[in-house]
């Protein structure tokens, strides 16, 4: 009997252990520990608020631009899949989101990876709720080629509704930058309207990383 118990224990010990989700933004718990505001032009107000009975991160921008940034070294080997949800009051109306004057979005989630080489600048992907660019479109940020924009939502069809997303970050970095990325150095959310001088409001749910089969 003892041998059987030991055999079963050894069998389970040999099975691969699935990595538990890593929560980066625990907004539902009212936790903003480690998240810092970074101003660019004007200010976006970020605060914990209630929406549909759940605590979320509320962002309100009146022709301003600041992000909420979590600086943290994050290993993607076991958890490469980013999950988040958000809701916007309305997407911004700009003529062309691919130029500097139109680089405003009601909701963005950034993931930042280290650059290659000792003094290389970081690279980043910005997932956005676009006003006009179609879902699936990607383009270089008009201010820097080290950031690639990806439209995961577009237009007004789902404005006012919660929308959820899953992105394999290693696959996206490989596709957009031709690089293997094994770690992040930060994550950010941003609601901005400084270029178009409009008003933007958005709500962000928890942000987490999961295993591919999680």
Short mmCIF file of C-alpha atoms in Angstrom, two decimals:
data_model
loop_
_atom_site.label_atom_id
_atom_site.label_comp_id
_atom_site.label_asym_id
_atom_site.label_seq_id
_atom_site.Cartn_x
_atom_site.Cartn_y
_atom_site.Cartn_z
CA UNK A 1 0.00 0.00 0.00
CA UNK A 2 2.82 2.39 0.89
CA UNK A 3 4.45 1.73 -2.47
CA UNK A 4 1.20 2.57 -4.26
CA UNK A 5 0.84 5.84 -2.33
CA UNK A 6 4.45 6.79 -3.11
CA UNK A 7 3.94 5.92 -6.78
CA UNK A 8 0.83 8.12 -7.04
CA UNK A 9 2.60 10.97 -5.23
CA UNK A 10 5.55 10.72 -7.61
CA UNK A 11 3.20 10.66 -10.60
CA UNK A 12 1.50 13.90 -9.55
CA UNK A 13 4.84 15.51 -8.74
CA UNK A 14 5.98 14.82 -12.30
CA UNK A 15 3.00 16.62 -13.83
CA UNK A 16 3.66 20.16 -15.07
CA UNK A 17 2.43 22.85 -12.68
CA UNK A 18 0.34 25.55 -14.32
CA UNK A 19 1.44 29.03 -13.31
CA UNK A 20 -1.14 30.94 -11.30
CA UNK A 21 -2.37 34.22 -12.84
CA UNK A 22 -0.28 37.26 -11.97
CA UNK A 23 -2.46 40.27 -11.17
CA UNK A 24 -0.77 43.51 -12.22
CA UNK A 25 -3.68 45.90 -11.73
CA UNK A 26 -5.84 44.86 -8.78
CA UNK A 27 -8.31 47.68 -9.21
CA UNK A 28 -11.27 45.61 -7.99
CA UNK A 29 -9.59 45.59 -4.56
CA UNK A 30 -9.05 49.34 -4.66
CA UNK A 31 -5.30 48.73 -4.86
CA UNK A 32 -3.12 51.22 -6.75
CA UNK A 33 0.10 50.27 -4.98
CA UNK A 34 3.08 50.71 -7.31
CA UNK A 35 1.13 52.62 -9.97
CA UNK A 36 2.44 56.14 -10.64
CA UNK A 37 1.09 59.00 -12.74
CA UNK A 38 3.29 60.15 -15.63
CA UNK A 39 2.29 63.47 -17.16
CA UNK A 40 2.77 64.26 -20.84
CA UNK A 41 0.50 67.22 -21.65
CA UNK A 42 -2.08 68.32 -19.15
CA UNK A 43 -3.56 65.76 -16.80
CA UNK A 44 -5.84 62.76 -16.90
CA UNK A 45 -7.48 62.10 -13.56
CA UNK A 46 -7.26 58.48 -12.38
CA UNK A 47 -9.17 57.19 -9.37
CA UNK A 48 -10.81 54.07 -8.02
CA UNK A 49 -14.56 54.23 -8.59
CA UNK A 50 -17.61 51.96 -8.58
CA UNK A 51 -19.06 50.79 -11.90
CA UNK A 52 -21.79 48.18 -12.15
CA UNK A 53 -21.23 47.28 -8.50
CA UNK A 54 -17.49 46.62 -8.90
CA UNK A 55 -14.50 48.78 -8.10
CA UNK A 56 -12.58 49.76 -11.23
CA UNK A 57 -10.06 52.36 -12.33
CA UNK A 58 -11.78 55.45 -13.73
CA UNK A 59 -9.93 57.75 -16.14
CA UNK A 60 -11.18 61.23 -17.04
CA UNK A 61 -9.30 63.45 -19.49
CA UNK A 62 -10.31 66.97 -20.51
CA UNK A 63 -7.86 67.74 -23.32
CA UNK A 64 -5.05 66.26 -21.24
CA UNK A 65 -2.62 63.36 -21.39
CA UNK A 66 -1.11 61.43 -18.53
CA UNK A 67 -0.68 57.73 -17.96
CA UNK A 68 -0.79 55.49 -14.93
CA UNK A 69 2.34 53.35 -15.02
CA UNK A 70 3.48 50.25 -13.13
CA UNK A 71 7.26 49.87 -13.30
CA UNK A 72 8.05 46.23 -12.64
CA UNK A 73 10.21 43.44 -14.04
CA UNK A 74 7.84 40.73 -15.26
CA UNK A 75 8.84 37.32 -16.61
CA UNK A 76 6.72 36.27 -19.59
CA UNK A 77 8.03 32.72 -19.88
CA UNK A 78 5.26 31.13 -17.81
CA UNK A 79 2.59 33.82 -18.27
CA UNK A 80 2.70 35.38 -21.75
CA UNK A 81 -1.03 36.12 -22.09
CA UNK A 82 -2.30 39.55 -21.04
CA UNK A 83 -5.95 39.84 -20.02
CA UNK A 84 -7.91 42.99 -19.29
CA UNK A 85 -11.30 44.62 -19.75
CA UNK A 86 -12.37 48.20 -20.24
CA UNK A 87 -15.30 50.42 -21.08
CA UNK A 88 -15.33 53.83 -22.76
CA UNK A 89 -17.97 56.51 -22.70
CA UNK A 90 -17.27 57.14 -26.38
CA UNK A 91 -14.26 56.79 -28.68
CA UNK A 92 -12.60 60.01 -29.76
CA UNK A 93 -13.38 61.48 -33.15
CA UNK A 94 -10.16 62.37 -34.99
CA UNK A 95 -9.51 62.48 -38.76
CA UNK A 96 -6.43 60.25 -38.74
CA UNK A 97 -5.15 58.32 -35.72
CA UNK A 98 -1.86 57.52 -37.46
CA UNK A 99 -0.57 61.12 -37.34
CA UNK A 100 0.50 63.22 -34.34
CA UNK A 101 -2.60 65.41 -34.37
CA UNK A 102 -4.82 62.33 -34.13
CA UNK A 103 -2.86 60.31 -31.57
CA UNK A 104 -5.61 60.37 -28.93
CA UNK A 105 -7.49 57.36 -27.59
CA UNK A 106 -10.22 56.98 -25.00
CA UNK A 107 -8.49 53.85 -23.69
CA UNK A 108 -5.02 52.37 -24.05
CA UNK A 109 -3.07 49.59 -22.37
CA UNK A 110 0.71 49.66 -22.85
CA UNK A 111 3.18 46.85 -22.32
CA UNK A 112 6.85 47.88 -22.22
CA UNK A 113 9.82 45.59 -22.90
CA UNK A 114 13.56 46.26 -22.51
CA UNK A 115 15.52 47.32 -25.57
CA UNK A 116 18.29 45.21 -27.02
CA UNK A 117 21.79 46.23 -25.95
CA UNK A 118 23.17 48.04 -22.92
CA UNK A 119 21.91 51.54 -23.77
CA UNK A 120 18.97 50.65 -26.01
CA UNK A 121 15.65 52.35 -25.43
CA UNK A 122 12.66 50.18 -24.50
CA UNK A 123 10.00 49.11 -26.98
CA UNK A 124 6.27 49.00 -26.35
CA UNK A 125 2.92 47.88 -27.69
CA UNK A 126 -0.10 50.13 -27.17
CA UNK A 127 -3.45 48.34 -27.39
CA UNK A 128 -6.13 50.95 -28.11
CA UNK A 129 -9.84 51.55 -28.50
CA UNK A 130 -9.67 53.33 -31.84
CA UNK A 131 -12.16 55.81 -33.22
CA UNK A 132 -11.81 54.82 -36.87
CA UNK A 133 -8.92 52.38 -37.43
CA UNK A 134 -10.36 48.88 -37.94
CA UNK A 135 -9.98 46.15 -35.35
CA UNK A 136 -6.74 44.29 -35.98
CA UNK A 137 -4.98 47.25 -37.58
CA UNK A 138 -1.49 48.10 -36.36
CA UNK A 139 0.82 51.00 -37.13
CA UNK A 140 3.90 52.77 -35.75
CA UNK A 141 3.21 55.46 -33.19
CA UNK A 142 3.59 58.85 -34.93
CA UNK A 143 5.90 60.14 -32.17
CA UNK A 144 8.28 57.15 -32.02
CA UNK A 145 8.86 53.99 -34.03
CA UNK A 146 9.66 52.16 -30.78
CA UNK A 147 5.94 51.96 -30.01
CA UNK A 148 3.50 50.00 -32.13
CA UNK A 149 -0.22 50.68 -31.96
CA UNK A 150 -2.78 47.87 -32.16
CA UNK A 151 -6.52 48.50 -32.46
CA UNK A 152 -8.31 45.86 -30.39
CA UNK A 153 -11.61 47.77 -30.46
CA UNK A 154 -12.96 50.43 -32.80
CA UNK A 155 -15.86 52.79 -33.22
CA UNK A 156 -19.04 53.39 -31.26
CA UNK A 157 -20.80 50.02 -31.63
CA UNK A 158 -19.71 48.86 -28.15
CA UNK A 159 -19.33 52.22 -26.43
CA UNK A 160 -20.68 52.07 -22.89
CA UNK A 161 -20.16 48.29 -22.75
CA UNK A 162 -17.48 46.28 -20.98
CA UNK A 163 -15.15 44.61 -23.47
CA UNK A 164 -12.61 41.91 -22.58
CA UNK A 165 -9.36 40.93 -24.33
CA UNK A 166 -6.61 38.31 -24.35
CA UNK A 167 -3.30 38.93 -26.11
CA UNK A 168 -0.26 36.67 -26.29
CA UNK A 169 2.44 39.27 -25.72
CA UNK A 170 5.36 37.16 -26.92
CA UNK A 171 3.55 36.51 -30.20
CA UNK A 172 2.65 40.18 -30.60
CA UNK A 173 6.20 41.41 -29.94
CA UNK A 174 7.53 38.82 -32.39
CA UNK A 175 5.05 39.89 -35.08
CA UNK A 176 5.39 43.65 -34.57
CA UNK A 177 9.10 43.98 -33.78
CA UNK A 178 10.59 40.72 -35.07
CA UNK A 179 12.01 40.05 -31.62
CA UNK A 180 11.75 37.41 -28.94
CA UNK A 181 10.66 39.15 -25.74
CA UNK A 182 10.87 37.19 -22.50
CA UNK A 183 10.21 39.94 -20.00
CA UNK A 184 8.48 43.26 -19.47
CA UNK A 185 9.69 46.25 -17.53
CA UNK A 186 6.33 47.91 -17.13
CA UNK A 187 2.62 48.16 -17.89
CA UNK A 188 0.52 51.30 -18.25
CA UNK A 189 -3.00 52.51 -18.90
CA UNK A 190 -3.71 55.81 -20.58
CA UNK A 191 -6.74 57.88 -21.54
CA UNK A 192 -5.72 60.99 -23.45
CA UNK A 193 -7.27 63.79 -25.49
CA UNK A 194 -4.54 66.44 -25.61
CA UNK A 195 -4.02 66.53 -29.37
CA UNK A 196 -7.71 66.68 -30.33
CA UNK A 197 -8.69 68.89 -27.35
CA UNK A 198 -11.68 66.66 -26.57
CA UNK A 199 -13.07 64.95 -23.46
CA UNK A 200 -12.45 61.24 -22.86
CA UNK A 201 -13.67 58.93 -20.10
CA UNK A 202 -12.88 55.26 -19.60
CA UNK A 203 -13.03 52.57 -16.95
CA UNK A 204 -10.45 49.79 -16.58
CA UNK A 205 -10.94 46.44 -14.88
CA UNK A 206 -8.19 44.26 -13.43
CA UNK A 207 -5.13 43.58 -15.58
CA UNK A 208 -3.41 40.21 -15.32
CA UNK A 209 -1.05 37.77 -16.98
CA UNK A 210 -1.90 34.11 -17.52
CA UNK A 211 -0.33 30.96 -18.87
CA UNK A 212 -1.17 30.20 -22.49
CA UNK A 213 -3.59 27.46 -21.42
CA UNK A 214 -4.82 29.38 -18.38
#
